[in-house]
CSV table of C-alpha atoms (C1' of nucleotides) and ligand atoms in Angstrom, one decimal:
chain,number,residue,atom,x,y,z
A,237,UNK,CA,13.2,41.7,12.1
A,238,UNK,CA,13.0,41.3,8.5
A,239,UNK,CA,11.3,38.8,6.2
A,240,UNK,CA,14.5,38.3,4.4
A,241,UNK,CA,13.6,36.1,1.0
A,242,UNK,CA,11.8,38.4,-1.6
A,243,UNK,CA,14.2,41.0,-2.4
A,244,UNK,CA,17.6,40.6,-3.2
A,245,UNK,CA,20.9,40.5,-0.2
A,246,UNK,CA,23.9,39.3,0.0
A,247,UNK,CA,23.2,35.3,-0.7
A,248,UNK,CA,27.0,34.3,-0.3
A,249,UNK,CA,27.0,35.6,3.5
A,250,UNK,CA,23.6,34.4,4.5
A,251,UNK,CA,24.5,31.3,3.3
A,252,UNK,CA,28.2,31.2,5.0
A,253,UNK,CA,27.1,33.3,8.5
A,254,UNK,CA,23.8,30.4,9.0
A,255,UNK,CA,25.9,27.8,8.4
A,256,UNK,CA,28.5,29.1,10.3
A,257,UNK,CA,26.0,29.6,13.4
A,258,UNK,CA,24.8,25.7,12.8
A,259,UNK,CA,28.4,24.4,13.3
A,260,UNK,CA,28.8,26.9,16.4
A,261,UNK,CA,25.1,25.5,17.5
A,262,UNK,CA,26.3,21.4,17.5
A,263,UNK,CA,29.9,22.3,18.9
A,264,UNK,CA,28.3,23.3,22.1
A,265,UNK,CA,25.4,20.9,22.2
A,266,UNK,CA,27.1,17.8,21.0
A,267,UNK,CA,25.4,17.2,17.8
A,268,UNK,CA,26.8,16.2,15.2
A,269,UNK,CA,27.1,17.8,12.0
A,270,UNK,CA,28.0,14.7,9.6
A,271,UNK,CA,28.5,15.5,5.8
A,272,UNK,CA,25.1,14.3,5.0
A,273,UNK,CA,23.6,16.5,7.0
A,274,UNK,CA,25.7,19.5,6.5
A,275,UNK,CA,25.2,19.3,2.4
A,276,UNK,CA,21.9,18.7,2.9
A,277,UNK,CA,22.0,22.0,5.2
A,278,UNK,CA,23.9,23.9,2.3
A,279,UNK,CA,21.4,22.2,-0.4
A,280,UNK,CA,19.1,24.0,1.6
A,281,UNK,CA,20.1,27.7,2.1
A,282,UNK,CA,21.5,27.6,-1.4
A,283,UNK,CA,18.0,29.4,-2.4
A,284,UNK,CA,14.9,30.9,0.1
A,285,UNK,CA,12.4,28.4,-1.5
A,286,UNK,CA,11.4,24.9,-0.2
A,287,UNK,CA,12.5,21.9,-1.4
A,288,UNK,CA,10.8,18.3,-2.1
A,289,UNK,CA,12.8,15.7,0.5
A,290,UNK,CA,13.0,13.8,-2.8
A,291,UNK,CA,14.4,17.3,-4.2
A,292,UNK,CA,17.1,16.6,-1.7
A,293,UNK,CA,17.7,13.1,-2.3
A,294,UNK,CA,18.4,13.9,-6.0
A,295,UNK,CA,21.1,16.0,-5.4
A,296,UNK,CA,22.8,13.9,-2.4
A,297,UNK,CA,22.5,11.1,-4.8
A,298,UNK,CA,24.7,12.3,-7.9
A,299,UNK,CA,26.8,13.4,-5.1
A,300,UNK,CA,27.2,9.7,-4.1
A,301,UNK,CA,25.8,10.9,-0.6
A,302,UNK,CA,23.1,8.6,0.0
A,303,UNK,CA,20.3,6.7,-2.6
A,304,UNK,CA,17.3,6.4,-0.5
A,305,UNK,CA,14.2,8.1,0.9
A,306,UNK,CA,15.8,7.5,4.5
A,307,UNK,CA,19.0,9.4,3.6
A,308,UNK,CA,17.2,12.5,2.7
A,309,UNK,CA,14.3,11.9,5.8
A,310,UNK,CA,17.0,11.3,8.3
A,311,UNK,CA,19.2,14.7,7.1
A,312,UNK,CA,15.9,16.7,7.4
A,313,UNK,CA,14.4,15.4,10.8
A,314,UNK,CA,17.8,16.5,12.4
A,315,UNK,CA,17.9,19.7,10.8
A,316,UNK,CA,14.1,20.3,11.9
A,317,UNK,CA,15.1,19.1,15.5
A,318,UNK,CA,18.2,21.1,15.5
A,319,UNK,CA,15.9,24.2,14.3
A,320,UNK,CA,18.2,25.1,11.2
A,321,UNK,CA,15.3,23.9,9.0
A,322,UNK,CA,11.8,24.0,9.0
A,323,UNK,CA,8.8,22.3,7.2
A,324,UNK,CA,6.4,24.0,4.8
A,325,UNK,CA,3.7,22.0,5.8
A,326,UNK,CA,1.2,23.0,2.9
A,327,UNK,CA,4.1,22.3,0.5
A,328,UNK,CA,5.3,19.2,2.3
A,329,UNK,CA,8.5,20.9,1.7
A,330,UNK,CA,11.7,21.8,3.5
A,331,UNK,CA,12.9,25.3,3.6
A,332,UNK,CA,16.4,26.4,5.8
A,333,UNK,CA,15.7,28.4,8.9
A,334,UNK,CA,16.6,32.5,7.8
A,335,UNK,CA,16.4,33.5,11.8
A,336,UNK,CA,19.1,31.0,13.1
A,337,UNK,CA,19.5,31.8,16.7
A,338,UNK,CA,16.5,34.1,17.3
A,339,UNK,CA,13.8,32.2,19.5
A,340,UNK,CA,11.4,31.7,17.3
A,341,UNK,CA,8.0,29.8,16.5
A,342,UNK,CA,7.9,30.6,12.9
A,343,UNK,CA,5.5,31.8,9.9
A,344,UNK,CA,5.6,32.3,6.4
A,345,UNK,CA,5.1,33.4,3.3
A,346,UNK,CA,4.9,31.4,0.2
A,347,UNK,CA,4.6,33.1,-3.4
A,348,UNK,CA,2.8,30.6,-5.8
A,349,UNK,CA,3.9,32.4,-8.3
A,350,UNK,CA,7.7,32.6,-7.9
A,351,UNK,CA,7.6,29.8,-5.1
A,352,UNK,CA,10.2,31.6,-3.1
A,353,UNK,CA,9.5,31.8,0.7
A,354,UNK,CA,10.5,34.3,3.7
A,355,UNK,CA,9.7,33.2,6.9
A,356,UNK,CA,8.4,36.0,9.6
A,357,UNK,CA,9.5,36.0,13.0
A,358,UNK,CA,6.2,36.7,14.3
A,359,UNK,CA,5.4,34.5,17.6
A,360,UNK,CA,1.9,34.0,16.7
A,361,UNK,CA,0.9,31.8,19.1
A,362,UNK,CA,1.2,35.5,21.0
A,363,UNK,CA,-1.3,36.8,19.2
A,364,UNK,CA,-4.8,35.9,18.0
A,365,UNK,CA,-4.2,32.2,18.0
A,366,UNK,CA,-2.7,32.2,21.6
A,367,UNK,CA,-6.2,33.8,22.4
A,368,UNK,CA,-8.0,31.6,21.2
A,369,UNK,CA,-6.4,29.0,22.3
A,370,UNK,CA,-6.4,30.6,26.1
A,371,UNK,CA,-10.0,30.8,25.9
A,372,UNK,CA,-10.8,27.5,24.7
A,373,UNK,CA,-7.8,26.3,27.4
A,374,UNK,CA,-5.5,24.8,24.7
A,375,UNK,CA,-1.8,24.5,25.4
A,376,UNK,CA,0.0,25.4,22.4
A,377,UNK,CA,3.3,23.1,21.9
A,378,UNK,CA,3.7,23.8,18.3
A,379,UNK,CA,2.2,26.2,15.5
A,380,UNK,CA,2.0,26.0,11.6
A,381,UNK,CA,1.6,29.8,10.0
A,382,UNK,CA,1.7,29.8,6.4
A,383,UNK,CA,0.2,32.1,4.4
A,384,UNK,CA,0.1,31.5,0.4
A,385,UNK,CA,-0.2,34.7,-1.8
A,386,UNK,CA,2.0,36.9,-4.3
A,387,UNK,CA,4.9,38.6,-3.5
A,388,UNK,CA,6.1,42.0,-3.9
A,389,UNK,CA,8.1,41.3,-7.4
A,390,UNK,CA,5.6,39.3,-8.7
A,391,UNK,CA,3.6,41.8,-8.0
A,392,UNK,CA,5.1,44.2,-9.9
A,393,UNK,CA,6.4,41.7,-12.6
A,394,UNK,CA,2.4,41.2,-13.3
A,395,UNK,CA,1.2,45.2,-13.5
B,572,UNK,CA,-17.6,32.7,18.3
B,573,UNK,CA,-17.2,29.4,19.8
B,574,UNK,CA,-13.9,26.7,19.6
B,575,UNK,CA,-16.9,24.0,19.2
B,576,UNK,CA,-14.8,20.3,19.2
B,577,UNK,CA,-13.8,20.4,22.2
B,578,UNK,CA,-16.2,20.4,25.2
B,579,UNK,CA,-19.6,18.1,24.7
B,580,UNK,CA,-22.3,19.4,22.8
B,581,UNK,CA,-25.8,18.5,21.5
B,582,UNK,CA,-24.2,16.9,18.7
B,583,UNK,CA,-26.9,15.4,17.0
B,584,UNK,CA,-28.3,19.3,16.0
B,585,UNK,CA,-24.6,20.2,15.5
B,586,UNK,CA,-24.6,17.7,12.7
B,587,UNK,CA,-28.4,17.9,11.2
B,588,UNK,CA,-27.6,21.9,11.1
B,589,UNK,CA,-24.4,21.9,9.5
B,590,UNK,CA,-26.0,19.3,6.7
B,591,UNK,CA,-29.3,21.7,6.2
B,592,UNK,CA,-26.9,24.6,6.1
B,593,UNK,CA,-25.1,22.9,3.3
B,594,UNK,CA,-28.4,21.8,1.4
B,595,UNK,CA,-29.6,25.4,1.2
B,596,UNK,CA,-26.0,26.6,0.3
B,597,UNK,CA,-26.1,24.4,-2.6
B,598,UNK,CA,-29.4,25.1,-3.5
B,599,UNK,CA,-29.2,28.8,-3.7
B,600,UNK,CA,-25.6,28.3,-6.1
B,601,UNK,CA,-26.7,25.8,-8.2
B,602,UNK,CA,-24.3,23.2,-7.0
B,603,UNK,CA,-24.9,19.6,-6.5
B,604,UNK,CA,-24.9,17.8,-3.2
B,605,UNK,CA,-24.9,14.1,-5.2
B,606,UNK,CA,-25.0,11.2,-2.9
B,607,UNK,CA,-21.6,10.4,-2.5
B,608,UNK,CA,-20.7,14.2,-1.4
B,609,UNK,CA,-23.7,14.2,1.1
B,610,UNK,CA,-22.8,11.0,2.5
B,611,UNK,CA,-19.2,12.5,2.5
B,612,UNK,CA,-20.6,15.2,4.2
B,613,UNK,CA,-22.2,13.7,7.1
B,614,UNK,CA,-18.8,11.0,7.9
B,615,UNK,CA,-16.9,14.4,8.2
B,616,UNK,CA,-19.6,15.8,10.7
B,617,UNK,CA,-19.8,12.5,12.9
B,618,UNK,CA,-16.9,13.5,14.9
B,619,UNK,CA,-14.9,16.5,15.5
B,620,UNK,CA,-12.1,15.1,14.2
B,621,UNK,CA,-9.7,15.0,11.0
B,622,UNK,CA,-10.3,11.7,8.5
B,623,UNK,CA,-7.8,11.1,6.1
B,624,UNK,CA,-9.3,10.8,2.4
B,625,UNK,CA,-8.4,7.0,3.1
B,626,UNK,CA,-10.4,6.7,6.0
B,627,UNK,CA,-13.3,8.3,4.4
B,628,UNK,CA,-12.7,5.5,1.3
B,629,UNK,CA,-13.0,3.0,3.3
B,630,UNK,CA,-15.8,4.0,4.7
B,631,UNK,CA,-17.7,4.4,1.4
B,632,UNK,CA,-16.2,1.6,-0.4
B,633,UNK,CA,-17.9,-0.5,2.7
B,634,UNK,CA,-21.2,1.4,1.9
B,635,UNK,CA,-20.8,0.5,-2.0
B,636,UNK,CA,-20.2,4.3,-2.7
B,637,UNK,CA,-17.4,3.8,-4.9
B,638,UNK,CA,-13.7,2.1,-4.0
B,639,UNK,CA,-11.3,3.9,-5.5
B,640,UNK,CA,-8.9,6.9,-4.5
B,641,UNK,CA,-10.6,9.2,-6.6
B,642,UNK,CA,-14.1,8.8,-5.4
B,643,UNK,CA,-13.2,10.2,-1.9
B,644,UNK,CA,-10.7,12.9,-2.9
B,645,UNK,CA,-13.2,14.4,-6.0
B,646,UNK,CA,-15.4,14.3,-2.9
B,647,UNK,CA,-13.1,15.8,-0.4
B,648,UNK,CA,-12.3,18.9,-3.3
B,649,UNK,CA,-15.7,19.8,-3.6
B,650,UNK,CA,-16.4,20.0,0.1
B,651,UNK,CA,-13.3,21.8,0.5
B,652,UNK,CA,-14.3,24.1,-2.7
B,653,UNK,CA,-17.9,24.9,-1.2
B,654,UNK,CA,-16.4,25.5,2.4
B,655,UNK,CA,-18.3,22.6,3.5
B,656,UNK,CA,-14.4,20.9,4.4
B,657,UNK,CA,-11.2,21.9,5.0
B,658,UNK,CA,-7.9,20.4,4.8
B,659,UNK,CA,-5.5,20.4,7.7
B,660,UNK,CA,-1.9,20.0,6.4
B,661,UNK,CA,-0.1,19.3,9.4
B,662,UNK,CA,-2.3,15.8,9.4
B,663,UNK,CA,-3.2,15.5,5.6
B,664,UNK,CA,-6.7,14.8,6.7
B,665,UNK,CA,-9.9,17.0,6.0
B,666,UNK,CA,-12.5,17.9,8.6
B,667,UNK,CA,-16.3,19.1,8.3
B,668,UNK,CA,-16.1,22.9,8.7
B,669,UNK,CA,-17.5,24.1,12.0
B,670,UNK,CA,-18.5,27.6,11.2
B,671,UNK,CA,-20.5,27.0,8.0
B,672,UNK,CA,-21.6,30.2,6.6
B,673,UNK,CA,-19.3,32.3,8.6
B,674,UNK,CA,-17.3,33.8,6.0
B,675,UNK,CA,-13.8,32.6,7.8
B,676,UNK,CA,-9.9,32.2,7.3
B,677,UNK,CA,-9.7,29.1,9.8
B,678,UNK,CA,-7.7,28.9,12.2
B,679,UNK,CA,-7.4,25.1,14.2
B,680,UNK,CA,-6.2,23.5,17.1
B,681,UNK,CA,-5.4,19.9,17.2
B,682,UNK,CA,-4.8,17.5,20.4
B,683,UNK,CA,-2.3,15.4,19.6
B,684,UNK,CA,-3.5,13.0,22.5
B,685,UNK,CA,-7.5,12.3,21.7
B,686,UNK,CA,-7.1,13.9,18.1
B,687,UNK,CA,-9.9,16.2,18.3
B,688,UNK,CA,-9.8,19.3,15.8
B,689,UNK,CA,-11.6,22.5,17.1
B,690,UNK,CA,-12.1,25.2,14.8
B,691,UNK,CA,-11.4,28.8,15.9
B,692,UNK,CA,-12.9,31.8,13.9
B,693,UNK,CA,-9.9,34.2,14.1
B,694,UNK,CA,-9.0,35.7,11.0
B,695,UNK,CA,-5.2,35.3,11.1
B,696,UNK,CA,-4.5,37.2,8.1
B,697,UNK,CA,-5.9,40.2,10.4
B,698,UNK,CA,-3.3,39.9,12.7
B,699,UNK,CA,0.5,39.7,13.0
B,700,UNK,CA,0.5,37.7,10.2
B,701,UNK,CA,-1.4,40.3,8.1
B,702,UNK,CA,0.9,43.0,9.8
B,703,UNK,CA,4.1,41.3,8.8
B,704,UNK,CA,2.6,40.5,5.5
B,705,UNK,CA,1.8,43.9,5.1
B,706,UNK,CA,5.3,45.1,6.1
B,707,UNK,CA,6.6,42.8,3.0
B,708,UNK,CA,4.3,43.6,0.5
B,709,UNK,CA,3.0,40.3,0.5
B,710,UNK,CA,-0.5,39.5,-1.3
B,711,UNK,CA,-2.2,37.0,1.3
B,712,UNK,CA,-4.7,34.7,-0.7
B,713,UNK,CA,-4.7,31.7,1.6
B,714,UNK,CA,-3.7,30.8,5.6
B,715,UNK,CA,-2.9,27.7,7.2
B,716,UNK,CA,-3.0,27.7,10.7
B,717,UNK,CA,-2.9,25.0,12.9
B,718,UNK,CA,-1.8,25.1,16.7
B,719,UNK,CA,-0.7,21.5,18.0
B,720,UNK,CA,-0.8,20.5,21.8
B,721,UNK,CA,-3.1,19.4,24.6
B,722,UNK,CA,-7.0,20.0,24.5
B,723,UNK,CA,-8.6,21.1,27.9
B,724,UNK,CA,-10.1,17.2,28.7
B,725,UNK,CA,-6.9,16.0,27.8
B,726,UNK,CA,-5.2,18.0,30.8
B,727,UNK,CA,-7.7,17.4,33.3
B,728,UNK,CA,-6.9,13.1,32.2
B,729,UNK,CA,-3.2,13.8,32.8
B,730,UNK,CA,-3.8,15.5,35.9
C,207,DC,C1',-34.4,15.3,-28.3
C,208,DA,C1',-29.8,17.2,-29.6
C,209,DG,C1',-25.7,19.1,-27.6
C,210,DG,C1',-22.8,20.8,-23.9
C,211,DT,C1',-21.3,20.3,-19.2
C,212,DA,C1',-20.8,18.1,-14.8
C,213,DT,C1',-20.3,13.8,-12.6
C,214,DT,C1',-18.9,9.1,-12.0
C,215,DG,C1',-16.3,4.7,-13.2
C,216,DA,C1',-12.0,2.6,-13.7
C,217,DT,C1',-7.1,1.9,-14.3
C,218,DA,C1',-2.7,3.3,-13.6
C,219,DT,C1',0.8,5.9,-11.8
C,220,DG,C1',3.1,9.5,-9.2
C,221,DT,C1',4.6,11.6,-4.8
C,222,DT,C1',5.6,11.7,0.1
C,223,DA,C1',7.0,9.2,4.2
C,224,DT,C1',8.1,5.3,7.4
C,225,DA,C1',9.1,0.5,9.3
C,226,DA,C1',12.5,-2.7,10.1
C,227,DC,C1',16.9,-4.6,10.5
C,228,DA,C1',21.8,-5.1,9.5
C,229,DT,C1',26.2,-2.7,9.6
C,230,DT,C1',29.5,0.8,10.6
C,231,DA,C1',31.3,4.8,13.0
C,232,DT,C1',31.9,7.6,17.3
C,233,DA,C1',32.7,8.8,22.0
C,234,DG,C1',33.5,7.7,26.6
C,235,DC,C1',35.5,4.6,29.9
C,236,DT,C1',39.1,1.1,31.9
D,697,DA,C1',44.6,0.2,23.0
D,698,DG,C1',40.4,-2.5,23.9
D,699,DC,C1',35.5,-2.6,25.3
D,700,DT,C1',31.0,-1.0,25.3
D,701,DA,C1',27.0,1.9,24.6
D,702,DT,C1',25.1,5.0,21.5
D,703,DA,C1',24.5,7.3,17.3
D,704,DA,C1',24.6,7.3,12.4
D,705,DT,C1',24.2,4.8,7.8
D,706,DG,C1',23.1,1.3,4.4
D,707,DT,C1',19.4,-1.3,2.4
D,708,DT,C1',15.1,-3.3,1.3
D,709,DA,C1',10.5,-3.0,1.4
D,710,DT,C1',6.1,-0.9,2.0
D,711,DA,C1',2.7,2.4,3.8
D,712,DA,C1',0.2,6.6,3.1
D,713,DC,C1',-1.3,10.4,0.4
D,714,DA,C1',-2.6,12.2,-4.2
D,715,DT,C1',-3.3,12.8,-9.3
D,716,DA,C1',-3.6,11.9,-14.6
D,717,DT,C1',-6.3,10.1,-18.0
D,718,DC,C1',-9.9,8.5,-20.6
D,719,DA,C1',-14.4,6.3,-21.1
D,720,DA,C1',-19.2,6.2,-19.7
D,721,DT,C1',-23.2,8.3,-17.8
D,722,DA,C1',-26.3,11.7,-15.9
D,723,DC,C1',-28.0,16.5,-16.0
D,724,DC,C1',-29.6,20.5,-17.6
D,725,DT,C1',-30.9,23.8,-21.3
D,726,DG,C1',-32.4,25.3,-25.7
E,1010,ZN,ZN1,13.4,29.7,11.5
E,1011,ZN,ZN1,6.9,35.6,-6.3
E,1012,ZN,ZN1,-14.7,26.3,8.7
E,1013,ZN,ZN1,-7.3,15.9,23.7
DNA sequence: CAGGTATTGATATGTTATAACATTATAGCT
DNA sequence: AGCTATAATGTTATAACATATCAATACCTG
């Protein structure tokens, strides 16, 4: 595992090996990776921070990819449903999936400070959620697990 | 511990609790439970389920409380900000809390048939949340948790 | 009762998201 | 290639959620 996000890697790779694994992903289900959507993907995993869907629809608009709130919408309900992105929920913001691949029902972390994000591969409707839910007899089809702090640079940026 | 909101309950003490809970919380911090927070209050307590601040407006604006979008959302912040409320992001809609006085991280499950929001008293940042946190170096300061699916009555209808 | 703070009233605007319908591209089939 | 069904885009409009700002009023406290 790894909360990849805070602390530096190598940004050019994660970017090229996740996109590389979404094009591998709609080959062999039949989806199709249009240009929209596959900017919108890069847009996306350019940085590990969420974006605004308006955010979005700035940047595919001086790119003459599309003028309207439905452009961006449309690129970011497929990449949800595809899994290569995900929705920051107490953002109402759009972040690129960092575990492409791995099973996963994610969580994350937010920094307010730095508003960078790394997303957890932590199952926790396994844990104490999935008991609570088991004992109140609650079927779990979906879980939102976001946790809003400080990370560990700004942290140390602050002491 | 209890997931009240699901299951039937004397919900006429459920309510008049919660609201003399709140009185006495107020009184004892020198905060003010002004008529359009009470009233507030009490709309959030009538069900177990999440209004959107525009519901709640309309709701007032019909009992002359005040008609714009300000009146409920200055409302909904203070019952949020005394832990009388919280918000539930996946919805954007704010529900009465259910554990008043519990000191709590809450932790929800929503039906997505019937709509009913039960509050769970699990501490999330204690588990793998707090462990993957922890693993980061992250600062938790805030959860959202919300599990969506199928409430027990919900199941039994189906079946 | 004067002065500071919290609350309310009112208007306007900003931000996020979807409905609806016409048009164009794609893929599979004959 | 031509036909058809489906998926994707273009476009307009509007719904739903949330905040900024400033004036007026209520409330506590000295
Ligand atoms: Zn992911
Ligand atoms: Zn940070
Ligand atoms: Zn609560
Ligand atoms: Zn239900």
């Amino acid at each position: 595992m790894s909360t990849i996000g805070f602390a530096p890697h190598d940004h050019k790779s994660c970017v090229a090996g996740t996109l590389h694994k979404a094009e591998a992903h709609c080959a062999s289900q039949g989806l199709r990776l249009t240009p929209v959507r596959r900017r919108s993907l890069e847009i996306l995993l350019a940085e590990h921070r969420a974006l605004g869907a308006y955010d979005l629809l700035g940047i595919l608009a001086k790119e003459g990819l599309g003028a309207q709130p439905p452009v961006a919408y449309r690129a970011l309900d497929f990449l949800v449903g595809a899994g290569f992105a995900h929705k920051i929920e107490a953002l109402n913001a759009y972040i690129a999936c960092a575990h492409l691949g791995t099973c996963h029902m994610p969580a994350f972390l937010i920094c307010r400070s730095c508003k960078s994000v790394a997303e957890a591969d932590t199952a926790p409707a396994q844990g104490r959620l999935g008991d609570a839910a088991r004992e109140a007899g609650f079927v779990i089809e979906r879980t939102v697990v976001e946790a809003e702090g400080i990370c560990p640079q700004c942290q140390d940026a602050a002491a």
